Tab-separated table of C-alpha atoms in Angstrom:
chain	number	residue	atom	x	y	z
Y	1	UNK	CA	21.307	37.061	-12.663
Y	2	UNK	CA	22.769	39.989	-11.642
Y	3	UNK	CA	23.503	40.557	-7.700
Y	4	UNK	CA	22.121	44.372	-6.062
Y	5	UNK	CA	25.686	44.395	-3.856
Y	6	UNK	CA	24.139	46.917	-1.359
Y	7	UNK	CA	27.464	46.547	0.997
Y	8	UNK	CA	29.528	47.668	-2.352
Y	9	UNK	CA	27.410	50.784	-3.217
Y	10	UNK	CA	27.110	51.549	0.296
Y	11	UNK	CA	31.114	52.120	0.924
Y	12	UNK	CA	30.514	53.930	-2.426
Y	13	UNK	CA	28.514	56.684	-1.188
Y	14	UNK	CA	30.305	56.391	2.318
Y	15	UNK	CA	33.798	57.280	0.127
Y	16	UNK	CA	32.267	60.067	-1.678
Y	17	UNK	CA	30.251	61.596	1.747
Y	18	UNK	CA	33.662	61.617	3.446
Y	19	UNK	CA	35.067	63.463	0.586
Y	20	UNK	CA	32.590	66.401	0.564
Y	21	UNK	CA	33.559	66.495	4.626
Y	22	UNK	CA	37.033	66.519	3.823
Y	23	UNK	CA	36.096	69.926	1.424
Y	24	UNK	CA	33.856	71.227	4.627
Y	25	UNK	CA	36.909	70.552	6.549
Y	26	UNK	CA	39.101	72.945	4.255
Y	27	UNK	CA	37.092	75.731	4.427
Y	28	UNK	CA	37.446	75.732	8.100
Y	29	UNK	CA	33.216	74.737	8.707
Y	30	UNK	CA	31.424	72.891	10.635
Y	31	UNK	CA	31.488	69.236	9.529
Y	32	UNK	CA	27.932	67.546	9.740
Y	33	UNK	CA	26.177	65.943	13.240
Y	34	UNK	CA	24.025	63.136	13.137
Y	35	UNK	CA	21.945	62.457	16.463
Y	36	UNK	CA	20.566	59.551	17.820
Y	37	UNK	CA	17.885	58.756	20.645
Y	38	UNK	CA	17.379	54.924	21.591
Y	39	UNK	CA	14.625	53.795	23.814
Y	40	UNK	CA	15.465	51.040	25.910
Y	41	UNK	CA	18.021	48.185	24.711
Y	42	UNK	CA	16.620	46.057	21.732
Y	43	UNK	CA	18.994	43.900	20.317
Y	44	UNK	CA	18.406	44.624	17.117
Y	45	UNK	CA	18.139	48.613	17.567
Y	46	UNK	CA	21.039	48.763	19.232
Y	47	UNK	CA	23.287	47.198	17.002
Y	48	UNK	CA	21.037	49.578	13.895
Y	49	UNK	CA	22.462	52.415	16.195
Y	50	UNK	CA	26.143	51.544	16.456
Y	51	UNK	CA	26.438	51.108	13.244
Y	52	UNK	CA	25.393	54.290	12.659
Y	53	UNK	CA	27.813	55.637	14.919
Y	54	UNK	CA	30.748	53.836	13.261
Y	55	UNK	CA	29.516	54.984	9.685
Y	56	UNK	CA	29.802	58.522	10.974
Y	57	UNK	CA	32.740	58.215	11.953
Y	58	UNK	CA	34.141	56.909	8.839
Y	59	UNK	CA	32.962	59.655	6.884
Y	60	UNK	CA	33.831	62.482	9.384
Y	61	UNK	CA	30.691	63.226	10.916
Y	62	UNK	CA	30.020	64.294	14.700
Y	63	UNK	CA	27.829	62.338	16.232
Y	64	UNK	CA	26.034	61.589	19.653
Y	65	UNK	CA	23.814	58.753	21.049
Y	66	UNK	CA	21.315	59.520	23.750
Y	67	UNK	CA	19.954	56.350	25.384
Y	68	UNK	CA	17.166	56.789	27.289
Y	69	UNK	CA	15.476	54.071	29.640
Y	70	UNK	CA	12.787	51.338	28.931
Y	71	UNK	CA	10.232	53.109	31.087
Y	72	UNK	CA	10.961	56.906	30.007
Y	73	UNK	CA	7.635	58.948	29.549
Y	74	UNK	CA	6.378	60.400	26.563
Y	75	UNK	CA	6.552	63.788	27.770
Y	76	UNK	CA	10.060	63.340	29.137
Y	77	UNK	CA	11.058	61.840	25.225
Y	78	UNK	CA	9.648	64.895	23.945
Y	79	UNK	CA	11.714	67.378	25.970
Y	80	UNK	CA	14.572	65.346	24.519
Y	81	UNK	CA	13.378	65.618	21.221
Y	82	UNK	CA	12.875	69.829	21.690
Y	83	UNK	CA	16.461	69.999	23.203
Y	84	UNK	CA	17.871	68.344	20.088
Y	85	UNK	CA	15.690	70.963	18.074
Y	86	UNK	CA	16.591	73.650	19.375
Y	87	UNK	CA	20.434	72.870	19.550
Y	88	UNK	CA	22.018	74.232	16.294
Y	89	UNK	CA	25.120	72.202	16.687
Y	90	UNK	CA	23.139	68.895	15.450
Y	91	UNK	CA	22.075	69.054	11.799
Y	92	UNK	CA	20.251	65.923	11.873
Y	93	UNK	CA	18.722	63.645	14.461
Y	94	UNK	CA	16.646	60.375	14.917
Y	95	UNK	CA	14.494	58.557	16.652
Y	96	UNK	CA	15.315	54.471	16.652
Y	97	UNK	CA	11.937	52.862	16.577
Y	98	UNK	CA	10.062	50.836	17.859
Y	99	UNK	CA	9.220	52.541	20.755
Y	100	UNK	CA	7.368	51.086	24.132
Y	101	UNK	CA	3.647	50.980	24.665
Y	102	UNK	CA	3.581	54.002	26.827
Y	103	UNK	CA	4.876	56.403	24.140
Y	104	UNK	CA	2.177	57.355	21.243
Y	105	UNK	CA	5.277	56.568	17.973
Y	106	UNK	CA	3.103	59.220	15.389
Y	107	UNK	CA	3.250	62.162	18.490
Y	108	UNK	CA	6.948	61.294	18.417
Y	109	UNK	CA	7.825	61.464	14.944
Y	110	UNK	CA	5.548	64.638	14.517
Y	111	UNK	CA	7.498	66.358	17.065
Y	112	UNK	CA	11.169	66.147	15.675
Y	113	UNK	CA	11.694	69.970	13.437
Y	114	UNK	CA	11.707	68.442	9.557
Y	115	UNK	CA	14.590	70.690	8.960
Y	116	UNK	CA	16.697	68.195	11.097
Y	117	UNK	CA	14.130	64.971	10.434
Y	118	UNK	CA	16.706	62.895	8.390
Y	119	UNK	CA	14.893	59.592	9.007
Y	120	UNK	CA	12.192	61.711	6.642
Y	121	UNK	CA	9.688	60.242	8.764
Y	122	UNK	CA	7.438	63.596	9.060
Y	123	UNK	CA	4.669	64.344	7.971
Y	124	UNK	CA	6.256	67.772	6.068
Y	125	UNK	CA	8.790	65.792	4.321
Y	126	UNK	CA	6.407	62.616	3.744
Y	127	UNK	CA	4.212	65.496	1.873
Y	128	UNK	CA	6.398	67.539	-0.274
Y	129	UNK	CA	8.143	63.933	-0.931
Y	130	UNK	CA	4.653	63.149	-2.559
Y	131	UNK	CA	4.418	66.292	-4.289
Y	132	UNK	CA	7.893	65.641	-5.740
Y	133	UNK	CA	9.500	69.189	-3.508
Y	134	UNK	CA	12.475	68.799	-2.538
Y	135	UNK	CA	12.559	66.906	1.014
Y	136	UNK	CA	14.532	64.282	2.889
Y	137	UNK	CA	13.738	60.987	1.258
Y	138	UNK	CA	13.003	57.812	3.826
Y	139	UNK	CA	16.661	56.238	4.091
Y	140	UNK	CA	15.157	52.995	3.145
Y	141	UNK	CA	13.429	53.597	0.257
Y	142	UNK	CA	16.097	56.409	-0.960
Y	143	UNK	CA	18.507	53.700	-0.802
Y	144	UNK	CA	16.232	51.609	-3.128
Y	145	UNK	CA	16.174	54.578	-5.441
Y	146	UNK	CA	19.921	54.517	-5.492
Y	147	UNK	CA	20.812	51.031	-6.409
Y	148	UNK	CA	18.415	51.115	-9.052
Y	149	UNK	CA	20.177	54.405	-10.237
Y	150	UNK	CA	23.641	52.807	-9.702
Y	151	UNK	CA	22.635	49.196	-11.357
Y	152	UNK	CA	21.355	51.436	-14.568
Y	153	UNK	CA	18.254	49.209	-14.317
Y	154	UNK	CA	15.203	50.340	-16.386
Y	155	UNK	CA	12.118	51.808	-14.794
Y	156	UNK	CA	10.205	53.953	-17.181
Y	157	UNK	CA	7.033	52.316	-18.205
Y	158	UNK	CA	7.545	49.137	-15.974
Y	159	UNK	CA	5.533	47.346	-14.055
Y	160	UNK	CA	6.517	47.255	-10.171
Y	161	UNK	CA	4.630	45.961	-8.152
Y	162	UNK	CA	5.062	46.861	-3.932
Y	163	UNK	CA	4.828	44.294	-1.237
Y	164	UNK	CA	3.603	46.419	2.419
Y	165	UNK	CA	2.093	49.380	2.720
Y	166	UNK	CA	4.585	51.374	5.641
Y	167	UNK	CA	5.177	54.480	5.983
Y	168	UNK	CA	8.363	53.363	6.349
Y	169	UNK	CA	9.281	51.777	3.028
Y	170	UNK	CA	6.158	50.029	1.009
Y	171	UNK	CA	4.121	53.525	0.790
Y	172	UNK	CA	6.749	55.475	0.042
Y	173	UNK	CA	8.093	53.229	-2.551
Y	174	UNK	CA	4.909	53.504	-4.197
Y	175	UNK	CA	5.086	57.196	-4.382
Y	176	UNK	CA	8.613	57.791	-5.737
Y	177	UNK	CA	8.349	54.435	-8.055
Y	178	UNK	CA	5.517	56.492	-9.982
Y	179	UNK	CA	6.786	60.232	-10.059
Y	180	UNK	CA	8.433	61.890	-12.843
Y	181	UNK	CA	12.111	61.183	-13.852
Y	182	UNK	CA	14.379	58.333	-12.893
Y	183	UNK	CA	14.440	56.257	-10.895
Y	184	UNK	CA	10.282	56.371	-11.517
Y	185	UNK	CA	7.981	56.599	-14.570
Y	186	UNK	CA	6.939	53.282	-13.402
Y	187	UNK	CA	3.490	51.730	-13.085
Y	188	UNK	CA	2.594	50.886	-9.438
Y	189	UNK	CA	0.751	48.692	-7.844
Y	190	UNK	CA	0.610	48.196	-4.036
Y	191	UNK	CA	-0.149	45.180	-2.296
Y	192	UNK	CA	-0.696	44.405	1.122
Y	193	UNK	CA	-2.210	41.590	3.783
Y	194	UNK	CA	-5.657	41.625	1.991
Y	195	UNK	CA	-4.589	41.981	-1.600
Y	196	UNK	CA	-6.560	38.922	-3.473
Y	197	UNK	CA	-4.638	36.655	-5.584
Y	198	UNK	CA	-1.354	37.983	-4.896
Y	199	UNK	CA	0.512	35.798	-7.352
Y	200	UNK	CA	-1.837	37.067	-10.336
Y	201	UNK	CA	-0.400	40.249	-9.768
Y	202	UNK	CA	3.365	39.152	-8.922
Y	203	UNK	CA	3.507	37.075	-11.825
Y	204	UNK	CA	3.114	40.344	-13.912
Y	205	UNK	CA	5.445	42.524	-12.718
Y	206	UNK	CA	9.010	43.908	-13.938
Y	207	UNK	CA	9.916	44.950	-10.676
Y	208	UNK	CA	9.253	43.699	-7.112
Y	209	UNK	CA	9.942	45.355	-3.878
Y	210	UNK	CA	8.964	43.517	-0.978
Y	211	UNK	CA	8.554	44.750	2.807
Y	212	UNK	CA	6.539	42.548	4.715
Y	213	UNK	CA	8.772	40.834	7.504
Y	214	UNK	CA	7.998	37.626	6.493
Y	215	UNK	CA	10.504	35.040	5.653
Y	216	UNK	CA	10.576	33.188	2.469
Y	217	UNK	CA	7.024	34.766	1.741
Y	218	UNK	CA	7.843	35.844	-2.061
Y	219	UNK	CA	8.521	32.133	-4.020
Y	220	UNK	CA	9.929	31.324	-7.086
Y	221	UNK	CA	6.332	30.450	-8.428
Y	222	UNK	CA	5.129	33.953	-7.660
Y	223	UNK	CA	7.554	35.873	-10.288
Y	224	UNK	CA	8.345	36.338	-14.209
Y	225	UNK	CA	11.133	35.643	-15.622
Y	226	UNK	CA	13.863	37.924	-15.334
Y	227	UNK	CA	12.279	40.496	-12.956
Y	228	UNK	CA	14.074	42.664	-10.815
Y	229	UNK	CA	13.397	41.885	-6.831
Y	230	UNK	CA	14.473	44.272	-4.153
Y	231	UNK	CA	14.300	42.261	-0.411
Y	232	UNK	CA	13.997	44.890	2.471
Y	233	UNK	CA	12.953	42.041	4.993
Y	234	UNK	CA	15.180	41.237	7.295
Y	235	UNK	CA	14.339	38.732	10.178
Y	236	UNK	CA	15.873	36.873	12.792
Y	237	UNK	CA	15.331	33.239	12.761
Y	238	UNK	CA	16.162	30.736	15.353
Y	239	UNK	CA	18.649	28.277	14.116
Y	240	UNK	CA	20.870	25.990	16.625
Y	241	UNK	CA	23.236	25.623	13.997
Y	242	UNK	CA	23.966	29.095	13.794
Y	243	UNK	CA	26.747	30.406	15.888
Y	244	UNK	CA	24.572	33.128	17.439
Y	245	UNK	CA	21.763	30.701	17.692
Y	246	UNK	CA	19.853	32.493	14.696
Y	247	UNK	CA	20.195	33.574	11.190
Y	248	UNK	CA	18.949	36.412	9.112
Y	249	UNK	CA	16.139	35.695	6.420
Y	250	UNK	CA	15.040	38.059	3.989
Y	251	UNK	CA	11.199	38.102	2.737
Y	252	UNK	CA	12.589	36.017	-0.593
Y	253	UNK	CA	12.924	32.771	-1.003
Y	254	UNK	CA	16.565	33.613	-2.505
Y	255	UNK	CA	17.396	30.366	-3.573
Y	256	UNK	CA	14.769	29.997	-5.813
Y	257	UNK	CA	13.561	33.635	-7.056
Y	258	UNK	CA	17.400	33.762	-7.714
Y	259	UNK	CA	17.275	31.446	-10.401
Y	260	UNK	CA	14.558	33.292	-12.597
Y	261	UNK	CA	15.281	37.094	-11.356
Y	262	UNK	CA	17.481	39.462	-13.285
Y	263	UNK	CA	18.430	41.630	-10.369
Y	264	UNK	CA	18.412	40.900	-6.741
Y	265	UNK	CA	19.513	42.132	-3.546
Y	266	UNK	CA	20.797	39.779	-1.047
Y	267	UNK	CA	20.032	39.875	2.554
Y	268	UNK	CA	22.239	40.886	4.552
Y	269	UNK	CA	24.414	43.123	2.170
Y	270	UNK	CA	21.516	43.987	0.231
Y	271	UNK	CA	18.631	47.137	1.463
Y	272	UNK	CA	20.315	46.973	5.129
Y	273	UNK	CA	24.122	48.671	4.426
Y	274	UNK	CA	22.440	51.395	2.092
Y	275	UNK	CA	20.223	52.616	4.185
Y	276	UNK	CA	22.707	53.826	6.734
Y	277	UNK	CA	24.070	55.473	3.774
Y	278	UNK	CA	21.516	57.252	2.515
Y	279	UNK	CA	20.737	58.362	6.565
Y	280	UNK	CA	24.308	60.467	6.253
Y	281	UNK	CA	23.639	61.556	2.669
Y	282	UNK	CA	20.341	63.380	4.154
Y	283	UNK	CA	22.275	64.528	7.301
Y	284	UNK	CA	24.999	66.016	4.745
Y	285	UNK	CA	22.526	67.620	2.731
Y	286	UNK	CA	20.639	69.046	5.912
Y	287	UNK	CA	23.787	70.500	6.938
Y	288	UNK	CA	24.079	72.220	3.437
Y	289	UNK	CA	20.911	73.255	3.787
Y	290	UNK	CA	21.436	75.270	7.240
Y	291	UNK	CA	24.824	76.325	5.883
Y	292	UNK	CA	22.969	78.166	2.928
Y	293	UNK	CA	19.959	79.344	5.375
Y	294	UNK	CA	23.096	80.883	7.654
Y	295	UNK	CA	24.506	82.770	4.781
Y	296	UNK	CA	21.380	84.065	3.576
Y	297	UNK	CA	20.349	85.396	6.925
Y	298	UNK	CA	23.699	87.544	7.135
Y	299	UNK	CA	23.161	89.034	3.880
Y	300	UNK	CA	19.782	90.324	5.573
């Protein structure tokens, strides 16, 4: 059983991202800006956020971090959102979910420009991502697509079966596990709270990659042997033991799937560290991207 050692590939990509700024930097350009709006002060989101922060400043980004109250109004969220639009300093921005009841999340997310939506979140990017166009990938599932890359493991003509259907990770997955090339050529199925018999179709599959948010849901029982399991679930759970009074639990029961997988990513150090990665890969490539756009505009 081979480990997924998402912290590893993740200071990877961080080392080669800070290289291509340090080639920006040469050429006397702008370096790259990732953006950042947080809605009131979840734990959890907060400490999402700072760790952005820190990553972009490891690899030589600009950043900034708008923090916005609890009780903010939609329409006052949206202005934000337009200001950060409309300000060509800041290649890339996001939006920390979850959001509070007052705010409608899809209005949100539909109103950040896709040229700058690096969270690839948008309905734009979430479409030419379907149609295989080129688009900013979901950091999540792009950084699924990358250790699989990275780890050389086989998809073409496998079996991988997806646990959760967000937009966020499980649909997506589904979508770039099946296109053309690699990583892909795979046979998908996706599963979700009403799926029948769940461990009938577990039981067959090369690959699993489960989002549900649910600790320990995926057993030992429910896989093959030697499948490949990707854990994005990542939950706090109360434990007095702990020194923070909790500890983080995956959606795999590691202990046991462990001993039959072939592959499997640990949580933490698994999904989590690569998809901050994979958030400043799209930001560098959205900078490209406006760099290019800049240069053709002069030549008209």
């Amino acid at each position: 059983m081979t480990i997924l050692d998402g912290k590893k590939i993740s200071n990877d990509i961080k080392d080669e991202i800070a290289g291509e700024v340090a080639k920006i930097k040469k050429r006397g350009e702008k370096v790259p800006h990732l953006a950042a709006i947080i809605v009131g002060k979840d734990g959890a989101s907060m400490t999402y956020v700072n760790s952005k922060v820190k990553a972009c400043e490891r690899v030589g980004f600009e950043s900034s971090l708008y923090r916005l109250p609890n009780t903010v109004s939609e329409l006052e969220l949206l202005d934000k959102i337009e200001e950060l639009n409309q300000n060509d300093e800041i290649d890339g921005f996001i939006v920390q979910l979850p959001l509070p009841p007052q705010i409608d999340t899809q209005k949100v997310l539909n109103a950040v420009d896709p040229d700058k939506d690096v969270d690839g979140f948008h309905p734009t990017n979430f479409g030419k991502m379907a149609l295989d166009m080129t688009s900013f990938i979901p950091a999540t599932p792009f950084g699924i697509l990358e250790l699989l890359e990275r780890y050389d493991i086989p998809t073409k003509g496998k079996h991988t079966v997806v646990i959760g259907r967000s937009y966020i990770v499980g649909r997506p997955m589904s979508i770039l596990m099946g296109r053309s090339g690699f990583p892909g050529n795979s046979t998908v199925t996706l599963t979700h709270e009403f799926t029948k018999n769940i461990t009938q179709v577990t039981s067959q599959a090369d690959i699993i990659i489960i989002a549900v948010g649910i600790p320990d849901f995926l057993k030992g029982e429910m896989i093959k042997d030697d499948a490949v399991i990707i854990d994005v679930g990542i939950t706090r759970v109360p434990d007095d033991n702990a020194e923070k009074g909790y500890i983080i639990k995956g959606d795999v029961d590691f202990e046991n799937v462990s001993k039959r997988a072939s592959y499997i990513t640990p949580v933490p150090g698994g999904v989590g560290p690569m998809t901050v990665s994979m958030l400043l890969k799209n930001t560098l490539l959205a900078r490209e991207r406006h760099r290019y756009r800049a240069i053709e505009a002069k030549k008209k």
